[in-house]
Amino acid sequence: MIHQYKNNGYNIVLDVESGSVHVVDDAAYDAIACIVENKLEKADKENALPVLRDSLDLNKYEISEDELFELAGEIYELRDSGQLFTEDIYEKSIDTFKNRQTVVKALCLHIAHDCNLKCQYCFAGEGEYHGRRALMSFEVGKKALDFLVANSGSRVNLEVDFFGGEPLMNWQVVKDLVSYGRSLEKTHNKKFRFTLTTNGVLLNDEILEFVNREMANLVLSIDGRKEVHDGMRPMAGGQGSYDLILPKLIKAAESRNQTNYYVRGTFTRYNKDFAADILHLADLGFKQISVEPVVAPKDEPYALREEDIPELLEEYDKLAAEIIKRHKEGKDFNFFHFMIDLEGGPCVYKRLSGCGSGTEYLAVTPWGDFYPCHQFVGNEDFLMGNVDEGIVRTDIRDEFKECNVYSKEKCRKCFAKFYCSGGCAANSYNFHGNIHDAYDIGCELQKKRIECAIMLKNALNE
Amino acid sequence: MKHIKTLTTRDYKESMKKGGCGECQTSCQSACKTSCTVGNQSCENTK
């Protein structure tokens, strides 16, 4: 499959199945489109020439017929080297892939189903996940880590995210679990990579010192401009949290040398001009920034609507152009959703299978129940087991294991499938009632982000 | 090439040969938590 697009003055051609990216001039852009349109992918330059000559206005590109022949040669040379018009060979091996042995390699520990903020858009229902307030005990956490080690096979790197609610409301248990995890590393030949996701309210020097020593990643929640942040992320009494958390977040980012962390925000229908929020965070000095579209029930006033899509796509373009401008001024920052690893990115197996929820990745509630991921917590239909009995509902695990880009009709023909790997199962379930669909607004935004990311890869290296 | 510049990318087909070791990060562990992004992740074997 070929995907062609123009962005920020660049003509880009993606050969989806090989992963090749070509930046081309106008003549090549139109010639490739013409070859696809006329189903000449398997032809050769001699056969293609008459069709190209009849279809393209050579004067427009200021090229001669000889040069057109030369261009056709370039196109078919790429085809012969497996970089253009590549066929899909992966679907054939999907059955082997579906029957693969999976191990558990990551846990999202819900250390606290409680929160000291009352964020309006919280999918965890202000931290309680529509259930009861609870803190995870050390005993439950310990059993979860034991389960992870026991079910991780020969995989060395294990990831554990301390999540909530607000995990700092149960900080002693976090510290105890980190040291318990470390005690398991040598004897079991494992390496824990811990992540803490926090709203920053309780962040202090003692916590920061521990986090910087032990946590591979730190995710700090902030939405951007003060009025935007305070509007959605108030304290229990209704007052905004921006002024309280900002100095703490700045200090945390600096103390980690502006690396191995993210400030992470959410944009909603209330700030469709979200590029301004990202740039605000960049202006504050943050270098690792992630701001994501809210995922919310359709009837919420802050939920993104289909009619918002054009405006949101434009916002990503605006942001990408500004990133190029700032790069030239030496003011670079990373925007998580524009980061793409073209040279060393994941193998095709990873690209087919997605995030690993329900198989390689599980969420653990404060009382030790397993769910396919944090977004399914609270939905009893997805309760998979617990830290004492392990995975009881293997049928749920198997359904998630079946999930891949070819199991989703919408994804099969989408150019973005090997970059998003079929999207988020929870989003699919929330909008369509099953995990083999896709959240359409999310897809449109994702596709634009991928286009921008690839354009930036070229633009920033020029 | 005169008309086409090809960026260096990982060949998916090649990645089938040595792929699937499973040592890579799970997608949701980085910064997203509400979407699935895989293309921005690194392969532990090509580092």
Tab-separated table of C-alpha atoms in Angstrom, chain A residues 19 21-25 67 74 89-90 105-106 155-157 159 161 193 217 219 264 292 336-337 339 341-351 355 361 374-375 419 421 427 446 458, chain B residues 1-13 15-44 46-47:
chain	number	residue	atom	x	y	z
A	19	GLY	CA	8.148	0.967	6.128
A	21	VAL	CA	9.724	6.732	3.439
A	22	HIS	CA	10.461	8.752	0.303
A	23	VAL	CA	10.591	12.510	-0.031
A	24	VAL	CA	9.964	13.296	-3.685
A	25	ASP	CA	9.620	16.167	-6.140
A	67	GLU	CA	13.878	12.757	-17.838
A	74	GLU	CA	14.094	5.528	-10.244
A	89	ILE	CA	3.528	-10.690	3.477
A	90	TYR	CA	2.676	-10.415	7.172
A	105	LYS	CA	6.254	-7.940	31.083
A	106	ALA	CA	4.547	-4.900	32.527
A	155	ARG	CA	12.330	-11.565	29.582
A	156	VAL	CA	14.823	-9.490	31.513
A	157	ASN	CA	13.329	-5.992	31.435
A	159	GLU	CA	8.146	-2.441	33.669
A	161	ASP	CA	4.106	1.901	36.581
A	193	ARG	CA	12.043	-0.172	35.141
A	217	ASN	CA	10.552	7.539	33.906
A	219	VAL	CA	5.158	11.412	34.195
A	264	ARG	CA	1.729	15.091	30.246
A	292	GLU	CA	-3.093	14.142	24.308
A	336	PHE	CA	5.822	12.770	22.423
A	337	HIS	CA	3.337	12.175	19.630
A	339	MET	CA	8.503	11.275	18.021
A	341	ASP	CA	11.928	5.988	15.397
A	342	LEU	CA	12.260	5.179	11.701
A	343	GLU	CA	15.685	3.555	11.778
A	344	GLY	CA	15.486	1.507	14.949
A	345	GLY	CA	11.757	1.262	15.554
A	346	PRO	CA	9.968	-1.878	16.630
A	347	CYS	CA	10.016	-5.115	14.631
A	348	VAL	CA	6.963	-6.008	12.608
A	349	TYR	CA	5.673	-8.378	15.326
A	350	LYS	CA	5.395	-5.516	17.759
A	351	ARG	CA	3.824	-3.332	15.098
A	355	CYS	CA	0.220	-2.282	23.177
A	361	TYR	CA	0.487	-5.703	30.199
A	374	HIS	CA	-5.885	0.744	33.542
A	375	GLN	CA	-8.733	1.894	31.307
A	419	TYR	CA	2.737	2.984	13.520
A	421	SER	CA	-0.579	-0.994	15.662
A	427	ASN	CA	-10.984	3.282	23.190
A	446	GLN	CA	-3.312	9.721	15.044
A	458	ASN	CA	13.025	14.884	7.201
B	1	MET	CA	18.474	9.621	-7.274
B	2	LYS	CA	17.431	12.893	-8.843
B	3	HIS	CA	13.727	12.955	-8.022
B	4	ILE	CA	13.474	10.801	-4.931
B	5	LYS	CA	15.190	10.993	-1.581
B	6	THR	CA	14.733	7.903	0.575
B	7	LEU	CA	15.010	8.229	4.333
B	8	THR	CA	16.772	5.480	6.233
B	9	THR	CA	14.167	3.216	7.752
B	10	ARG	CA	14.043	-0.196	9.346
B	11	ASP	CA	12.964	-2.841	6.834
B	12	TYR	CA	9.918	-4.578	8.308
B	13	LYS	CA	10.506	-7.714	6.277
B	15	SER	CA	12.755	-7.376	11.125
B	16	MET	CA	10.733	-10.591	10.887
B	17	LYS	CA	13.926	-12.616	10.871
B	18	LYS	CA	15.218	-11.554	14.256
B	19	GLY	CA	12.072	-9.925	15.594
B	20	GLY	CA	9.619	-10.860	18.265
B	21	CYS	CA	12.031	-11.113	21.191
B	22	GLY	CA	9.577	-9.159	23.326
B	23	GLU	CA	12.187	-7.171	25.220
B	24	CYS	CA	10.708	-3.874	24.043
B	25	GLN	CA	8.678	-1.544	26.190
B	26	THR	CA	4.914	-1.877	26.442
B	27	SER	CA	3.356	1.086	24.699
B	28	CYS	CA	1.391	2.492	27.579
B	29	GLN	CA	4.324	2.713	29.941
B	30	SER	CA	5.739	5.878	28.501
B	31	ALA	CA	3.486	8.868	28.503
B	32	CYS	CA	0.270	8.135	26.761
B	33	LYS	CA	-2.116	5.965	28.759
B	34	THR	CA	-5.038	6.825	26.490
B	35	SER	CA	-3.873	5.955	23.012
B	36	CYS	CA	-1.606	3.439	21.401
B	37	THR	CA	1.605	4.599	19.834
B	38	VAL	CA	4.148	2.047	18.793
B	39	GLY	CA	6.078	3.742	15.987
B	40	ASN	CA	7.913	5.980	18.420
B	41	GLN	CA	9.316	3.131	20.422
B	42	SER	CA	12.779	1.751	20.105
B	43	CYS	CA	13.795	-1.822	19.493
B	44	GLU	CA	15.956	-3.195	22.314
B	46	THR	CA	18.925	-2.326	17.494
B	47	LYS	CA	20.143	-0.028	20.279
